[in-house]
JSON list of C-alpha atoms and ligand atoms in Angstrom, two decimals:
[
{"chain": "A", "resi": 610, "resn": "MET", "atom": "CA", "xyz": [90.89, 48.48, 159.46]},
{"chain": "A", "resi": 611, "resn": "SER", "atom": "CA", "xyz": [88.64, 47.39, 162.68]},
{"chain": "A", "resi": 612, "resn": "GLU", "atom": "CA", "xyz": [86.64, 50.48, 164.14]},
{"chain": "A", "resi": 613, "resn": "ASN", "atom": "CA", "xyz": [87.48, 51.69, 167.33]},
{"chain": "A", "resi": 614, "resn": "CYS", "atom": "CA", "xyz": [90.89, 49.93, 167.40]},
{"chain": "A", "resi": 615, "resn": "LEU", "atom": "CA", "xyz": [93.68, 51.78, 168.83]},
{"chain": "A", "resi": 616, "resn": "PHE", "atom": "CA", "xyz": [96.54, 50.01, 166.98]},
{"chain": "A", "resi": 617, "resn": "CYS", "atom": "CA", "xyz": [94.62, 50.14, 163.43]},
{"chain": "A", "resi": 618, "resn": "LYS", "atom": "CA", "xyz": [94.89, 53.96, 163.79]},
{"chain": "A", "resi": 619, "resn": "ILE", "atom": "CA", "xyz": [98.15, 54.01, 164.80]},
{"chain": "A", "resi": 620, "resn": "ALA", "atom": "CA", "xyz": [99.21, 51.82, 162.00]},
{"chain": "A", "resi": 621, "resn": "SER", "atom": "CA", "xyz": [97.03, 53.99, 159.19]},
{"chain": "A", "resi": 622, "resn": "GLY", "atom": "CA", "xyz": [98.41, 57.71, 160.93]},
{"chain": "A", "resi": 623, "resn": "ALA", "atom": "CA", "xyz": [95.16, 58.38, 162.42]},
{"chain": "A", "resi": 624, "resn": "ILE", "atom": "CA", "xyz": [96.67, 58.17, 165.89]},
{"chain": "A", "resi": 625, "resn": "PRO", "atom": "CA", "xyz": [100.07, 59.49, 166.24]},
{"chain": "A", "resi": 626, "resn": "ALA", "atom": "CA", "xyz": [103.23, 57.31, 167.64]},
{"chain": "A", "resi": 627, "resn": "LYS", "atom": "CA", "xyz": [107.19, 57.51, 167.62]},
{"chain": "A", "resi": 628, "resn": "LEU", "atom": "CA", "xyz": [107.45, 55.48, 164.60]},
{"chain": "A", "resi": 629, "resn": "VAL", "atom": "CA", "xyz": [110.57, 53.66, 164.31]},
{"chain": "A", "resi": 630, "resn": "TYR", "atom": "CA", "xyz": [109.90, 51.27, 160.96]},
{"chain": "A", "resi": 631, "resn": "GLN", "atom": "CA", "xyz": [106.99, 50.64, 158.64]},
{"chain": "A", "resi": 632, "resn": "ASP", "atom": "CA", "xyz": [106.72, 48.20, 155.73]},
{"chain": "A", "resi": 633, "resn": "ASP", "atom": "CA", "xyz": [103.60, 46.56, 154.03]},
{"chain": "A", "resi": 634, "resn": "ASP", "atom": "CA", "xyz": [103.05, 44.18, 156.62]},
{"chain": "A", "resi": 635, "resn": "CYS", "atom": "CA", "xyz": [104.18, 46.20, 159.89]},
{"chain": "A", "resi": 636, "resn": "VAL", "atom": "CA", "xyz": [104.41, 49.18, 162.03]},
{"chain": "A", "resi": 637, "resn": "VAL", "atom": "CA", "xyz": [106.83, 49.48, 164.97]},
{"chain": "A", "resi": 638, "resn": "PHE", "atom": "CA", "xyz": [106.91, 52.37, 167.14]},
{"chain": "A", "resi": 639, "resn": "HIS", "atom": "CA", "xyz": [107.60, 53.20, 170.66]},
{"chain": "A", "resi": 640, "resn": "ASP", "atom": "CA", "xyz": [105.44, 51.97, 173.83]},
{"chain": "A", "resi": 641, "resn": "ILE", "atom": "CA", "xyz": [103.83, 55.08, 175.67]},
{"chain": "A", "resi": 642, "resn": "HIS", "atom": "CA", "xyz": [104.58, 53.33, 178.94]},
{"chain": "A", "resi": 643, "resn": "PRO", "atom": "CA", "xyz": [107.86, 51.84, 178.29]},
{"chain": "A", "resi": 644, "resn": "ALA", "atom": "CA", "xyz": [109.04, 49.38, 180.81]},
{"chain": "A", "resi": 645, "resn": "ALA", "atom": "CA", "xyz": [112.87, 49.47, 180.03]},
{"chain": "A", "resi": 646, "resn": "PRO", "atom": "CA", "xyz": [114.98, 51.56, 177.86]},
{"chain": "A", "resi": 647, "resn": "VAL", "atom": "CA", "xyz": [114.03, 49.81, 175.01]},
{"chain": "A", "resi": 648, "resn": "HIS", "atom": "CA", "xyz": [110.50, 49.40, 174.79]},
{"chain": "A", "resi": 649, "resn": "LEU", "atom": "CA", "xyz": [108.88, 49.02, 170.98]},
{"chain": "A", "resi": 650, "resn": "LEU", "atom": "CA", "xyz": [105.61, 47.70, 169.68]},
{"chain": "A", "resi": 651, "resn": "MET", "atom": "CA", "xyz": [105.46, 45.40, 166.64]},
{"chain": "A", "resi": 652, "resn": "VAL", "atom": "CA", "xyz": [102.12, 45.65, 165.15]},
{"chain": "A", "resi": 653, "resn": "PRO", "atom": "CA", "xyz": [101.08, 44.38, 161.69]},
{"chain": "A", "resi": 654, "resn": "ARG", "atom": "CA", "xyz": [99.35, 46.85, 159.66]},
{"chain": "A", "resi": 655, "resn": "HIS", "atom": "CA", "xyz": [95.54, 44.89, 159.24]},
{"chain": "A", "resi": 656, "resn": "HIS", "atom": "CA", "xyz": [93.70, 43.68, 162.09]},
{"chain": "A", "resi": 657, "resn": "ILE", "atom": "CA", "xyz": [94.11, 40.86, 163.72]},
{"chain": "A", "resi": 658, "resn": "ALA", "atom": "CA", "xyz": [92.92, 40.36, 167.35]},
{"chain": "A", "resi": 659, "resn": "SER", "atom": "CA", "xyz": [96.07, 38.29, 168.97]},
{"chain": "A", "resi": 660, "resn": "MET", "atom": "CA", "xyz": [98.07, 35.22, 167.89]},
{"chain": "A", "resi": 661, "resn": "GLN", "atom": "CA", "xyz": [94.74, 32.96, 169.25]},
{"chain": "A", "resi": 662, "resn": "GLN", "atom": "CA", "xyz": [93.29, 33.93, 165.44]},
{"chain": "A", "resi": 663, "resn": "VAL", "atom": "CA", "xyz": [97.20, 33.28, 163.75]},
{"chain": "A", "resi": 664, "resn": "GLU", "atom": "CA", "xyz": [96.90, 30.37, 160.86]},
{"chain": "A", "resi": 665, "resn": "ALA", "atom": "CA", "xyz": [98.97, 28.68, 158.83]},
{"chain": "A", "resi": 666, "resn": "GLY", "atom": "CA", "xyz": [98.03, 30.98, 155.90]},
{"chain": "A", "resi": 667, "resn": "ASP", "atom": "CA", "xyz": [99.58, 33.79, 158.17]},
{"chain": "A", "resi": 668, "resn": "ALA", "atom": "CA", "xyz": [103.43, 32.00, 158.04]},
{"chain": "A", "resi": 669, "resn": "ALA", "atom": "CA", "xyz": [104.33, 34.48, 155.46]},
{"chain": "A", "resi": 670, "resn": "TRP", "atom": "CA", "xyz": [103.58, 37.97, 156.72]},
{"chain": "A", "resi": 671, "resn": "LEU", "atom": "CA", "xyz": [104.43, 36.90, 160.43]},
{"chain": "A", "resi": 672, "resn": "GLY", "atom": "CA", "xyz": [107.57, 35.14, 159.16]},
{"chain": "A", "resi": 673, "resn": "ARG", "atom": "CA", "xyz": [108.66, 38.53, 157.52]},
{"chain": "A", "resi": 674, "resn": "MET", "atom": "CA", "xyz": [107.74, 40.45, 160.71]},
{"chain": "A", "resi": 675, "resn": "MET", "atom": "CA", "xyz": [110.11, 38.00, 162.72]},
{"chain": "A", "resi": 676, "resn": "ALA", "atom": "CA", "xyz": [112.62, 38.06, 160.38]},
{"chain": "A", "resi": 677, "resn": "LEU", "atom": "CA", "xyz": [112.97, 41.66, 160.78]},
{"chain": "A", "resi": 678, "resn": "VAL", "atom": "CA", "xyz": [113.03, 41.82, 164.82]},
{"chain": "A", "resi": 679, "resn": "PRO", "atom": "CA", "xyz": [116.68, 41.56, 165.38]},
{"chain": "A", "resi": 680, "resn": "GLN", "atom": "CA", "xyz": [117.72, 44.19, 162.90]},
{"chain": "A", "resi": 681, "resn": "ILE", "atom": "CA", "xyz": [115.07, 46.74, 164.51]},
{"chain": "A", "resi": 682, "resn": "ALA", "atom": "CA", "xyz": [116.25, 45.63, 167.87]},
{"chain": "A", "resi": 683, "resn": "LEU", "atom": "CA", "xyz": [119.80, 46.72, 167.30]},
{"chain": "A", "resi": 684, "resn": "ALA", "atom": "CA", "xyz": [118.76, 49.88, 165.49]},
{"chain": "A", "resi": 685, "resn": "ASN", "atom": "CA", "xyz": [116.89, 50.87, 168.35]},
{"chain": "A", "resi": 686, "resn": "GLY", "atom": "CA", "xyz": [119.19, 50.08, 171.44]},
{"chain": "A", "resi": 687, "resn": "CYS", "atom": "CA", "xyz": [119.16, 46.54, 172.14]},
{"chain": "A", "resi": 688, "resn": "ASN", "atom": "CA", "xyz": [122.86, 45.47, 172.89]},
{"chain": "A", "resi": 689, "resn": "PRO", "atom": "CA", "xyz": [124.28, 43.38, 170.64]},
{"chain": "A", "resi": 690, "resn": "GLY", "atom": "CA", "xyz": [125.78, 39.71, 171.41]},
{"chain": "A", "resi": 691, "resn": "PRO", "atom": "CA", "xyz": [125.12, 37.00, 174.17]},
{"chain": "A", "resi": 692, "resn": "GLU", "atom": "CA", "xyz": [125.58, 40.11, 176.65]},
{"chain": "A", "resi": 693, "resn": "GLY", "atom": "CA", "xyz": [122.98, 42.14, 174.92]},
{"chain": "A", "resi": 694, "resn": "GLY", "atom": "CA", "xyz": [119.67, 40.85, 174.03]},
{"chain": "A", "resi": 695, "resn": "PHE", "atom": "CA", "xyz": [116.13, 41.81, 174.31]},
{"chain": "A", "resi": 696, "resn": "ARG", "atom": "CA", "xyz": [112.65, 39.83, 174.83]},
{"chain": "A", "resi": 697, "resn": "LEU", "atom": "CA", "xyz": [109.89, 39.52, 172.30]},
{"chain": "A", "resi": 698, "resn": "LEU", "atom": "CA", "xyz": [106.28, 39.16, 173.91]},
{"chain": "A", "resi": 699, "resn": "ALA", "atom": "CA", "xyz": [102.98, 38.66, 172.27]},
{"chain": "A", "resi": 700, "resn": "ASN", "atom": "CA", "xyz": [100.45, 38.71, 175.57]},
{"chain": "A", "resi": 701, "resn": "SER", "atom": "CA", "xyz": [97.19, 37.05, 173.84]},
{"chain": "A", "resi": 702, "resn": "GLY", "atom": "CA", "xyz": [93.94, 37.20, 175.11]},
{"chain": "A", "resi": 703, "resn": "LYS", "atom": "CA", "xyz": [92.35, 37.91, 178.19]},
{"chain": "A", "resi": 704, "resn": "GLU", "atom": "CA", "xyz": [94.26, 35.17, 180.43]},
{"chain": "A", "resi": 705, "resn": "GLY", "atom": "CA", "xyz": [96.97, 36.34, 178.51]},
{"chain": "A", "resi": 706, "resn": "GLY", "atom": "CA", "xyz": [97.24, 39.64, 179.81]},
{"chain": "A", "resi": 707, "resn": "GLN", "atom": "CA", "xyz": [96.77, 41.48, 176.60]},
{"chain": "A", "resi": 708, "resn": "GLU", "atom": "CA", "xyz": [94.94, 44.93, 176.51]},
{"chain": "A", "resi": 709, "resn": "VAL", "atom": "CA", "xyz": [95.01, 46.04, 173.47]},
{"chain": "A", "resi": 710, "resn": "ASN", "atom": "CA", "xyz": [93.17, 43.50, 171.00]},
{"chain": "A", "resi": 711, "resn": "HIS", "atom": "CA", "xyz": [95.16, 44.09, 167.98]},
{"chain": "A", "resi": 712, "resn": "LEU", "atom": "CA", "xyz": [98.18, 41.52, 167.63]},
{"chain": "A", "resi": 713, "resn": "HIS", "atom": "CA", "xyz": [101.50, 43.08, 168.77]},
{"chain": "A", "resi": 714, "resn": "PHE", "atom": "CA", "xyz": [105.06, 42.19, 169.84]},
{"chain": "A", "resi": 715, "resn": "HIS", "atom": "CA", "xyz": [106.65, 43.72, 172.56]},
{"chain": "A", "resi": 716, "resn": "ILE", "atom": "CA", "xyz": [110.41, 44.29, 171.55]},
{"chain": "A", "resi": 717, "resn": "ILE", "atom": "CA", "xyz": [111.97, 44.75, 175.27]},
{"chain": "A", "resi": 718, "resn": "GLY", "atom": "CA", "xyz": [115.56, 45.73, 175.92]},
{"chain": "A", "resi": 719, "resn": "GLY", "atom": "CA", "xyz": [118.27, 47.92, 177.13]},
{"chain": "A", "resi": 720, "resn": "LYS", "atom": "CA", "xyz": [119.98, 47.51, 180.13]},
{"chain": "A", "resi": 721, "resn": "ARG", "atom": "CA", "xyz": [117.62, 47.18, 183.40]},
{"chain": "A", "resi": 722, "resn": "PRO", "atom": "CA", "xyz": [119.23, 48.39, 186.81]},
{"chain": "A", "resi": 723, "resn": "TRP", "atom": "CA", "xyz": [116.45, 46.33, 188.77]},
{"chain": "A", "resi": 724, "resn": "GLN", "atom": "CA", "xyz": [117.47, 43.60, 187.12]},
{"chain": "A", "resi": 725, "resn": "GLY", "atom": "CA", "xyz": [120.97, 43.48, 188.78]},
{"chain": "A", "resi": 726, "resn": "HIS", "atom": "CA", "xyz": [123.13, 45.48, 186.71]},
{"chain": "A", "resi": 727, "resn": "THR", "atom": "CA", "xyz": [126.13, 47.55, 188.78]},
{"chain": "A", "resi": 728, "resn": "ALA", "atom": "CA", "xyz": [126.08, 51.16, 188.17]},
{"chain": "A", "resi": 729, "resn": "PRO", "atom": "CA", "xyz": [129.30, 51.95, 186.18]},
{"chain": "A", "resi": 730, "resn": "ASN", "atom": "CA", "xyz": [130.62, 54.24, 189.01]},
{"chain": "A", "resi": 731, "resn": "ALA", "atom": "CA", "xyz": [129.55, 52.08, 191.81]},
{"chain": "B", "resi": 1562, "resn": "LIG", "atom": "P1", "xyz": [99.56, 44.47, 175.74]},
{"chain": "B", "resi": 1562, "resn": "LIG", "atom": "O1", "xyz": [98.94, 44.36, 177.44]},
{"chain": "B", "resi": 1562, "resn": "LIG", "atom": "O2", "xyz": [97.96, 44.44, 175.16]},
{"chain": "B", "resi": 1562, "resn": "LIG", "atom": "O3", "xyz": [99.93, 43.14, 175.63]},
{"chain": "B", "resi": 1562, "resn": "LIG", "atom": "O4", "xyz": [99.92, 45.96, 175.60]},
{"chain": "B", "resi": 1562, "resn": "LIG", "atom": "C1", "xyz": [99.72, 47.28, 175.54]},
{"chain": "B", "resi": 1562, "resn": "LIG", "atom": "C2", "xyz": [100.86, 48.28, 175.29]},
{"chain": "B", "resi": 1562, "resn": "LIG", "atom": "O5", "xyz": [100.09, 49.21, 174.27]},
{"chain": "B", "resi": 1562, "resn": "LIG", "atom": "C3", "xyz": [101.06, 48.47, 176.79]},
{"chain": "B", "resi": 1562, "resn": "LIG", "atom": "O6", "xyz": [102.38, 47.99, 176.81]},
{"chain": "B", "resi": 1562, "resn": "LIG", "atom": "C4", "xyz": [100.82, 49.99, 176.79]},
{"chain": "B", "resi": 1562, "resn": "LIG", "atom": "O7", "xyz": [101.75, 50.77, 177.27]},
{"chain": "B", "resi": 1562, "resn": "LIG", "atom": "C5", "xyz": [100.88, 50.15, 175.17]},
{"chain": "B", "resi": 1562, "resn": "LIG", "atom": "N1", "xyz": [99.69, 51.60, 174.72]},
{"chain": "B", "resi": 1562, "resn": "LIG", "atom": "C6", "xyz": [98.52, 51.76, 175.16]},
{"chain": "B", "resi": 1562, "resn": "LIG", "atom": "N2", "xyz": [98.01, 52.79, 174.69]},
{"chain": "B", "resi": 1562, "resn": "LIG", "atom": "C7", "xyz": [99.16, 53.14, 173.60]},
{"chain": "B", "resi": 1562, "resn": "LIG", "atom": "C8", "xyz": [99.09, 54.31, 172.55]},
{"chain": "B", "resi": 1562, "resn": "LIG", "atom": "O8", "xyz": [98.18, 55.21, 172.65]},
{"chain": "B", "resi": 1562, "resn": "LIG", "atom": "N3", "xyz": [100.33, 54.52, 172.01]},
{"chain": "B", "resi": 1562, "resn": "LIG", "atom": "C9", "xyz": [101.87, 53.76, 172.03]},
{"chain": "B", "resi": 1562, "resn": "LIG", "atom": "N4", "xyz": [102.59, 54.30, 171.72]},
{"chain": "B", "resi": 1562, "resn": "LIG", "atom": "N5", "xyz": [101.45, 52.67, 173.31]},
{"chain": "B", "resi": 1562, "resn": "LIG", "atom": "C10", "xyz": [100.29, 52.36, 173.97]},
{"chain": "B", "resi": 1563, "resn": "LIG", "atom": "ZN1", "xyz": [93.37, 46.66, 164.82]}
]
């Protein structure tokens, strides 16, 4: 736990979030400002600043987290099959656009009308 780290506090339960999944490695919760119908954040429980700090020794926990992404995406509203899908994104470092300096993966999905989907009754 890193002092004054927002995602350490969410992972420990000190700050509330809408959790959808948790295990020994990670927690997954809804982004407070969703950018799409589905917008989750997957956060390792231990503090690591970003993908810039990841090393070969991190392969096990990182691999377990990545292997969970498809089922968490589907269980939380991402659409299945080739017509569905999701975006998995890790902004890393200042030049990578990262704002919260605790590694996190955005899981973003659902239909996004601004990308040209036709409304059902149009
Ligand atoms: P970044 O820009 O670092 O990749 O993404 C940080 C994300 O954290 C943003 O999408 C932002 O909306 C989200 N976020 C910031 N503060 C909170 C918070 O207190 N709770 C939750 N659930 N999400 C947050
Ligand atoms: Zn942290």
